[in-house]
Tab-separated table of C-alpha atoms and ligand atoms in Angstrom:
chain	number	residue	atom	x	y	z
A	1322	UNK	CA	0.000	0.000	0.000
A	1323	UNK	CA	2.809	2.466	0.841
A	1324	UNK	CA	6.051	2.604	-1.121
A	1325	UNK	CA	7.799	5.678	0.239
A	1326	UNK	CA	7.504	7.060	3.773
A	1327	UNK	CA	9.048	10.329	4.920
A	1328	UNK	CA	9.394	10.934	8.671
A	1329	UNK	CA	10.015	14.546	9.670
A	1330	UNK	CA	11.682	14.521	13.104
A	1331	UNK	CA	13.715	11.365	13.555
A	1332	UNK	CA	13.559	11.218	17.354
A	1333	UNK	CA	11.996	8.725	19.732
A	1334	UNK	CA	8.479	8.833	18.256
A	1335	UNK	CA	9.496	9.292	14.607
A	1336	UNK	CA	12.053	6.482	14.975
A	1337	UNK	CA	9.545	4.164	16.671
A	1338	UNK	CA	7.028	4.899	13.927
A	1339	UNK	CA	9.593	4.178	11.191
A	1340	UNK	CA	10.548	0.842	12.798
A	1341	UNK	CA	6.920	-0.218	13.291
A	1342	UNK	CA	6.064	0.901	9.755
A	1343	UNK	CA	8.913	-1.082	8.236
A	1344	UNK	CA	7.678	-4.212	9.978
A	1345	UNK	CA	4.206	-3.807	8.431
A	1346	UNK	CA	5.372	-2.513	5.041
A	1347	UNK	CA	8.767	-4.215	4.532
A	1348	UNK	CA	9.207	-3.022	0.951
A	1349	UNK	CA	8.753	0.626	1.829
A	1350	UNK	CA	11.687	3.026	1.484
A	1351	UNK	CA	12.052	5.462	4.395
A	1352	UNK	CA	13.481	8.979	4.236
A	1353	UNK	CA	14.153	10.870	7.473
A	1354	UNK	CA	14.266	14.672	7.681
A	1355	UNK	CA	15.655	16.288	10.833
A	1356	UNK	CA	17.370	19.558	11.718
A	1357	UNK	CA	19.893	17.538	13.704
A	1358	UNK	CA	22.406	15.719	11.440
A	1359	UNK	CA	23.450	13.535	14.405
A	1360	UNK	CA	19.882	12.163	14.662
A	1361	UNK	CA	19.939	11.292	10.956
A	1362	UNK	CA	23.322	9.546	11.137
A	1363	UNK	CA	22.218	7.606	14.203
A	1364	UNK	CA	18.910	6.620	12.555
A	1365	UNK	CA	20.697	5.309	9.443
A	1366	UNK	CA	23.221	3.451	11.591
A	1367	UNK	CA	20.391	1.806	13.561
A	1368	UNK	CA	18.514	0.844	10.374
A	1369	UNK	CA	15.567	3.044	11.331
A	1370	UNK	CA	15.620	5.001	8.049
A	1371	UNK	CA	17.213	4.267	4.658
A	1372	UNK	CA	18.424	7.774	4.004
A	1373	UNK	CA	18.163	11.200	5.532
A	1374	UNK	CA	18.507	14.901	5.001
A	1375	UNK	CA	18.439	18.187	6.880
A	1376	UNK	CA	16.791	19.793	3.838
A	1377	UNK	CA	13.025	19.673	3.571
A	1378	UNK	CA	13.096	20.128	-0.217
A	1379	UNK	CA	14.654	16.654	-0.598
A	1380	UNK	CA	11.063	15.514	-0.289
A	1381	UNK	CA	10.409	16.686	-3.832
A	1382	UNK	CA	12.747	14.137	-5.383
A	1383	UNK	CA	11.663	11.388	-2.996
A	1384	UNK	CA	7.932	11.769	-3.771
A	1385	UNK	CA	6.625	10.147	-0.569
A	1386	UNK	CA	3.142	8.672	-0.514
A	1387	UNK	CA	3.057	9.217	3.254
A	1388	UNK	CA	4.611	11.986	5.379
A	1389	UNK	CA	4.645	11.632	9.185
A	1390	UNK	CA	5.228	14.799	11.169
A	1391	UNK	CA	7.050	13.779	14.379
A	1392	UNK	CA	8.693	16.952	15.694
A	1393	UNK	CA	7.738	18.947	18.841
A	1394	UNK	CA	4.343	20.618	18.268
A	1395	UNK	CA	5.808	24.146	18.433
A	1396	UNK	CA	7.556	23.468	15.096
A	1397	UNK	CA	4.420	22.316	13.228
A	1398	UNK	CA	3.430	25.676	11.782
A	1399	UNK	CA	6.780	26.499	10.218
A	1400	UNK	CA	7.137	22.950	8.875
A	1401	UNK	CA	3.600	23.028	7.404
A	1402	UNK	CA	4.391	26.353	5.758
A	1403	UNK	CA	7.499	24.844	4.179
A	1404	UNK	CA	5.615	21.710	3.074
A	1405	UNK	CA	2.863	23.811	1.491
A	1406	UNK	CA	5.431	25.478	-0.746
A	1407	UNK	CA	6.419	22.068	-2.173
A	1408	UNK	CA	4.231	20.225	-4.649
A	1409	UNK	CA	3.015	17.320	-2.513
A	1410	UNK	CA	-0.529	16.853	-3.744
A	1411	UNK	CA	-0.034	13.084	-4.095
A	1412	UNK	CA	1.208	12.657	-0.517
A	1413	UNK	CA	-0.908	11.789	2.495
A	1414	UNK	CA	0.235	13.798	5.500
A	1415	UNK	CA	-0.333	12.947	9.151
A	1416	UNK	CA	1.250	13.693	12.520
A	1417	UNK	CA	1.681	12.204	15.973
A	1418	UNK	CA	1.751	15.393	18.022
A	1419	UNK	CA	0.341	15.450	21.554
A	1420	UNK	CA	-1.847	18.523	20.905
A	1421	UNK	CA	-4.560	18.713	18.246
A	1422	UNK	CA	-7.336	21.414	18.470
A	1423	UNK	CA	-6.254	24.629	16.770
A	1424	UNK	CA	-3.148	22.931	15.380
A	1425	UNK	CA	-5.228	20.531	13.265
A	1426	UNK	CA	-7.152	23.387	11.629
A	1427	UNK	CA	-3.927	25.341	11.083
A	1428	UNK	CA	-2.251	22.293	9.484
A	1429	UNK	CA	-5.289	21.812	7.253
A	1430	UNK	CA	-5.027	25.410	6.099
A	1431	UNK	CA	-1.519	24.727	4.840
A	1432	UNK	CA	-1.803	21.082	3.817
A	1433	UNK	CA	-5.415	20.647	2.662
A	1434	UNK	CA	-7.766	17.675	2.806
A	1435	UNK	CA	-5.000	15.052	2.633
A	1436	UNK	CA	-3.876	15.947	6.145
A	1437	UNK	CA	-5.207	13.721	8.943
A	1438	UNK	CA	-4.399	14.626	12.559
A	1439	UNK	CA	-3.282	11.797	14.825
A	1440	UNK	CA	-1.963	11.111	18.321
A	1441	UNK	CA	-0.829	7.650	19.387
A	1442	UNK	CA	-1.351	7.235	23.126
A	1443	UNK	CA	1.994	5.547	23.548
A	1444	UNK	CA	5.322	6.838	24.675
A	1445	UNK	CA	7.802	7.176	27.480
A	1446	UNK	CA	9.842	9.869	29.183
A	1447	UNK	CA	12.745	8.982	26.875
A	1448	UNK	CA	13.630	10.936	23.775
A	1449	UNK	CA	16.002	10.474	20.841
A	1450	UNK	CA	16.078	7.914	18.037
A	1451	UNK	CA	18.361	5.608	20.043
A	1452	UNK	CA	15.377	4.813	22.307
A	1453	UNK	CA	13.050	3.888	19.430
A	1454	UNK	CA	10.844	0.859	19.963
A	1455	UNK	CA	9.202	-1.012	17.074
A	1456	UNK	CA	6.498	-2.420	19.342
A	1457	UNK	CA	5.534	0.942	20.853
A	1458	UNK	CA	2.104	1.161	19.220
A	1459	UNK	CA	0.985	-2.462	19.559
A	1460	UNK	CA	-2.243	-2.675	21.550
A	1461	UNK	CA	-2.160	1.091	22.214
A	1462	UNK	CA	-4.844	3.596	21.349
A	1463	UNK	CA	-4.286	5.972	18.468
A	1464	UNK	CA	-6.616	8.967	18.344
A	1465	UNK	CA	-7.389	10.372	14.888
A	1466	UNK	CA	-8.951	13.836	14.710
A	1467	UNK	CA	-10.592	14.264	11.290
A	1468	UNK	CA	-12.608	17.405	10.542
A	1469	UNK	CA	-15.323	18.102	7.986
A	1470	UNK	CA	-12.593	19.000	5.555
A	1471	UNK	CA	-10.626	15.750	5.878
A	1472	UNK	CA	-10.771	13.554	2.784
A	1473	UNK	CA	-12.652	10.328	3.728
A	1474	UNK	CA	-10.205	8.384	1.531
A	1475	UNK	CA	-7.184	9.841	3.368
A	1476	UNK	CA	-8.794	9.094	6.732
A	1477	UNK	CA	-9.490	5.496	5.730
A	1478	UNK	CA	-5.889	4.970	4.601
A	1479	UNK	CA	-4.416	6.471	7.782
A	1480	UNK	CA	-6.810	4.427	9.903
A	1481	UNK	CA	-5.848	1.190	8.131
A	1482	UNK	CA	-2.170	2.081	8.391
A	1483	UNK	CA	-2.371	2.439	12.217
A	1484	UNK	CA	-4.406	-0.762	12.496
A	1485	UNK	CA	-1.709	-2.617	10.564
A	1486	UNK	CA	0.841	-1.301	13.101
A	1487	UNK	CA	-1.234	-2.917	15.853
A	1488	UNK	CA	-2.864	0.255	17.226
A	1489	UNK	CA	-6.488	0.569	18.364
A	1490	UNK	CA	-7.863	3.490	16.387
A	1491	UNK	CA	-10.430	5.894	17.803
A	1492	UNK	CA	-11.761	9.128	16.282
A	1493	UNK	CA	-12.237	12.283	18.325
A	1494	UNK	CA	-12.993	15.952	17.760
A	1495	UNK	CA	-9.666	17.892	17.800
A	1496	UNK	CA	-10.792	20.248	20.614
A	1497	UNK	CA	-12.279	17.438	22.705
A	1498	UNK	CA	-8.929	15.674	22.316
A	1499	UNK	CA	-7.163	18.640	23.913
A	1500	UNK	CA	-9.624	18.788	26.815
A	1501	UNK	CA	-9.247	15.043	27.473
A	1502	UNK	CA	-5.462	14.868	27.205
A	1503	UNK	CA	-5.034	18.235	28.938
A	1504	UNK	CA	-6.554	16.476	31.952
A	1505	UNK	CA	-5.208	12.912	31.815
A	1506	UNK	CA	-1.779	13.511	30.298
A	1507	UNK	CA	-0.700	17.147	30.374
A	1508	UNK	CA	-1.837	17.791	33.977
A	1509	UNK	CA	0.052	14.771	35.422
A	1510	UNK	CA	3.198	15.905	33.622
A	1511	UNK	CA	2.757	19.460	34.995
A	1512	UNK	CA	2.258	18.063	38.507
A	1513	UNK	CA	5.328	15.807	38.227
A	1514	UNK	CA	7.527	18.727	37.099
A	1515	UNK	CA	6.102	20.897	39.913
A	1516	UNK	CA	6.601	18.176	42.512
A	1517	UNK	CA	10.293	17.941	41.668
A	1518	UNK	CA	10.477	21.739	41.929
A	1519	UNK	CA	8.800	21.600	45.359
A	1520	UNK	CA	11.235	18.953	46.624
A	1521	UNK	CA	14.111	21.072	45.333
A	1522	UNK	CA	12.737	24.051	47.282
A	1523	UNK	CA	12.203	21.940	50.419
A	1524	UNK	CA	15.821	20.743	50.333
A	1525	UNK	CA	18.163	22.599	52.677
A	1526	UNK	CA	21.908	23.034	52.915
A	1527	UNK	CA	21.842	20.416	55.659
A	1528	UNK	CA	19.823	17.860	53.692
A	1529	UNK	CA	19.465	17.004	50.001
A	1530	UNK	CA	16.010	15.424	49.792
A	1531	UNK	CA	16.784	13.828	46.426
A	1532	UNK	CA	19.138	11.459	48.246
A	1533	UNK	CA	16.138	9.695	49.782
A	1534	UNK	CA	13.754	8.807	46.933
A	1535	UNK	CA	11.225	6.132	47.887
A	1536	UNK	CA	9.480	3.873	45.358
A	1537	UNK	CA	6.400	6.115	45.320
A	1538	UNK	CA	8.454	9.219	44.626
A	1539	UNK	CA	10.302	7.479	41.795
A	1540	UNK	CA	7.078	6.110	40.243
A	1541	UNK	CA	5.284	9.402	40.563
A	1542	UNK	CA	8.063	11.568	39.121
A	1543	UNK	CA	9.314	9.297	36.304
A	1544	UNK	CA	7.604	11.510	33.729
A	1545	UNK	CA	9.398	14.618	35.029
A	1546	UNK	CA	12.418	13.166	33.191
A	1547	UNK	CA	10.647	13.929	29.865
A	1548	UNK	CA	12.043	16.279	27.261
A	1549	UNK	CA	11.622	19.955	28.341
A	1550	UNK	CA	11.228	21.325	24.785
A	1551	UNK	CA	8.496	18.832	23.948
A	1552	UNK	CA	6.614	19.655	27.172
A	1553	UNK	CA	7.126	23.399	26.881
A	1554	UNK	CA	5.464	23.213	23.461
A	1555	UNK	CA	2.602	21.003	24.707
A	1556	UNK	CA	1.832	23.265	27.698
A	1557	UNK	CA	1.831	26.372	25.506
A	1558	UNK	CA	-0.128	24.859	22.607
A	1559	UNK	CA	-2.797	23.484	24.971
A	1560	UNK	CA	-2.526	26.414	27.379
A	1561	UNK	CA	-6.259	26.936	28.019
A	1562	UNK	CA	-7.028	23.312	28.903
A	1563	UNK	CA	-3.822	22.884	30.881
A	1564	UNK	CA	-4.586	25.981	32.966
A	1565	UNK	CA	-8.147	24.754	33.661
A	1566	UNK	CA	-6.814	21.346	34.675
A	1567	UNK	CA	-4.186	22.919	36.961
A	1568	UNK	CA	-6.941	25.004	38.612
A	1569	UNK	CA	-9.037	21.856	39.225
A	1570	UNK	CA	-5.962	20.185	40.705
A	1571	UNK	CA	-5.227	23.201	42.941
A	1572	UNK	CA	-8.797	22.940	44.247
A	1573	UNK	CA	-8.432	19.224	44.997
A	1574	UNK	CA	-5.099	19.801	46.705
A	1575	UNK	CA	-6.588	22.672	48.727
A	1576	UNK	CA	-9.448	20.404	49.854
A	1577	UNK	CA	-6.975	17.736	50.920
A	1578	UNK	CA	-4.895	20.353	52.752
A	1579	UNK	CA	-8.000	21.548	54.647
A	1580	UNK	CA	-8.916	17.992	55.641
A	1581	UNK	CA	-5.393	17.346	56.942
A	1582	UNK	CA	-5.439	20.683	58.786
A	1583	UNK	CA	-8.837	20.033	60.405
A	1584	UNK	CA	-7.896	16.466	61.400
A	1585	UNK	CA	-11.401	15.208	60.530
A	1586	UNK	CA	-10.766	11.453	60.402
A	1587	UNK	CA	-13.962	10.494	58.585
A	1588	UNK	CA	-13.807	13.164	55.905
A	1589	UNK	CA	-10.115	12.592	55.282
A	1590	UNK	CA	-10.683	8.840	54.985
A	1591	UNK	CA	-13.620	9.399	52.604
A	1592	UNK	CA	-11.500	11.652	50.376
A	1593	UNK	CA	-8.673	9.105	50.207
A	1594	UNK	CA	-11.059	6.160	49.743
A	1595	UNK	CA	-12.876	7.885	46.907
A	1596	UNK	CA	-9.536	8.536	45.146
A	1597	UNK	CA	-8.404	4.939	45.741
A	1598	UNK	CA	-11.691	3.576	44.288
A	1599	UNK	CA	-11.331	5.735	41.155
A	1600	UNK	CA	-7.704	4.662	40.706
A	1601	UNK	CA	-8.606	0.979	41.007
A	1602	UNK	CA	-11.003	1.261	38.053
A	1603	UNK	CA	-8.039	1.940	35.734
A	1604	UNK	CA	-6.569	-1.297	34.463
B	923	NAI	P1	12.341	13.716	20.339
B	923	NAI	O1	13.000	14.875	20.995
B	923	NAI	O2	12.828	12.344	20.663
B	923	NAI	O3	12.402	13.889	18.746
B	923	NAI	C1	12.082	15.070	18.080
B	923	NAI	C2	12.977	15.156	16.842
B	923	NAI	O4	12.528	16.262	16.042
B	923	NAI	C3	14.448	15.415	17.162
B	923	NAI	O5	15.265	14.508	16.464
B	923	NAI	C4	14.681	16.856	16.680
B	923	NAI	O6	16.001	17.097	16.225
B	923	NAI	C5	13.666	16.960	15.559
B	923	NAI	N1	13.277	18.338	15.236
B	923	NAI	C6	13.005	19.346	16.103
B	923	NAI	N2	12.634	20.448	15.419
B	923	NAI	C7	12.667	20.120	14.097
B	923	NAI	C8	12.386	20.830	12.897
B	923	NAI	N3	11.984	22.094	12.917
B	923	NAI	N4	12.525	20.171	11.712
B	923	NAI	C9	12.936	18.874	11.670
B	923	NAI	N5	13.226	18.156	12.785
B	923	NAI	C10	13.092	18.766	13.975
B	923	NAI	O7	10.769	13.884	20.680
B	923	NAI	P2	9.629	12.779	20.629
B	923	NAI	O8	9.425	12.213	21.978
B	923	NAI	O9	9.915	11.871	19.496
B	923	NAI	O10	8.333	13.668	20.316
B	923	NAI	C11	7.982	14.008	18.988
B	923	NAI	C12	6.494	14.314	18.896
B	923	NAI	O11	5.739	13.205	19.379
B	923	NAI	C13	6.027	15.527	19.707
B	923	NAI	O12	5.137	16.296	18.926
B	923	NAI	C14	5.281	14.908	20.871
B	923	NAI	O13	4.237	15.753	21.328
B	923	NAI	C15	4.720	13.631	20.262
B	923	NAI	N6	4.462	12.547	21.201
B	923	NAI	C16	5.424	12.167	22.085
B	923	NAI	C17	5.202	11.110	22.953
B	923	NAI	C18	6.256	10.664	23.916
B	923	NAI	O14	5.954	9.920	24.849
B	923	NAI	N7	7.507	11.072	23.749
B	923	NAI	C19	3.919	10.379	22.951
B	923	NAI	C20	2.982	10.826	21.941
B	923	NAI	C21	3.254	11.886	21.120
């Protein structure tokens, strides 16, 4: 079905996508485009891509039938602008960025009906092509965010492509996507970064609190090891939803603080039990 794939942004996600794609479409040739020549060299060395370039206009010669945008979301607009100046009317274009909403409509403006927004709900705190994992998407959800403008044919092809990589495809409105993942993904990352900041501030000259990490602290803060540029872009691109989610969290934390302050055994137990019951419903 696909003969030539171009991945823009040959990092952890782009690399994982290329590896998974090659497994499903073994005869496909893969071109990687990245601003970092080291990432391209590494990706070729690891067999993730067949060839690479730091120049976007190399796409013209390559004539990809699929382009995957896998850079931090803050770069999407300038990349889309560059892509729109190339003649790519025969290429399907999709992305795997963590924010959709406004970005999807902006990308459509530049790229037209052959663009289909996507976000695989799979990843880790690691970045860089050297951490790529060909099995990353197997059994994981992949949210596609078509709009009224999206070509039904393009959507069908992108859907089938993700299914062949082992993902469980679900469609969602681009703005609903940002509300949902602002709450269940972006908020936990914000809290993890802030928790590390709080522990740093609670450390004193006489004691470095980071010397005593328990299992809970390590589990809870694993995601604070994620790439700062990627998360800066996500927080800013989904600013409205992230701020609302942080406010809801502040309220919950304030309620917990009041219950601890008042020492009301029953109410404090109820609060903790209700949270425990909700948590246990997640598999
Ligand atoms: P990464 O840092 O491992 O890779 C990003 C790559 O893009 C790097 O090689 C970088 O040099 C390249 N790049 C940056 N700006 C560029 C530009 N203007 N032109 C060409 N290349 C450029 O990051 P990662 O984790 O692969 O994330 C990529 C995308 O995947 C982001 O949009 C992120 O929101 C999304 N995502 C990440 C997940 C994760 O768990 N890491 C999960 C789901 C989505």
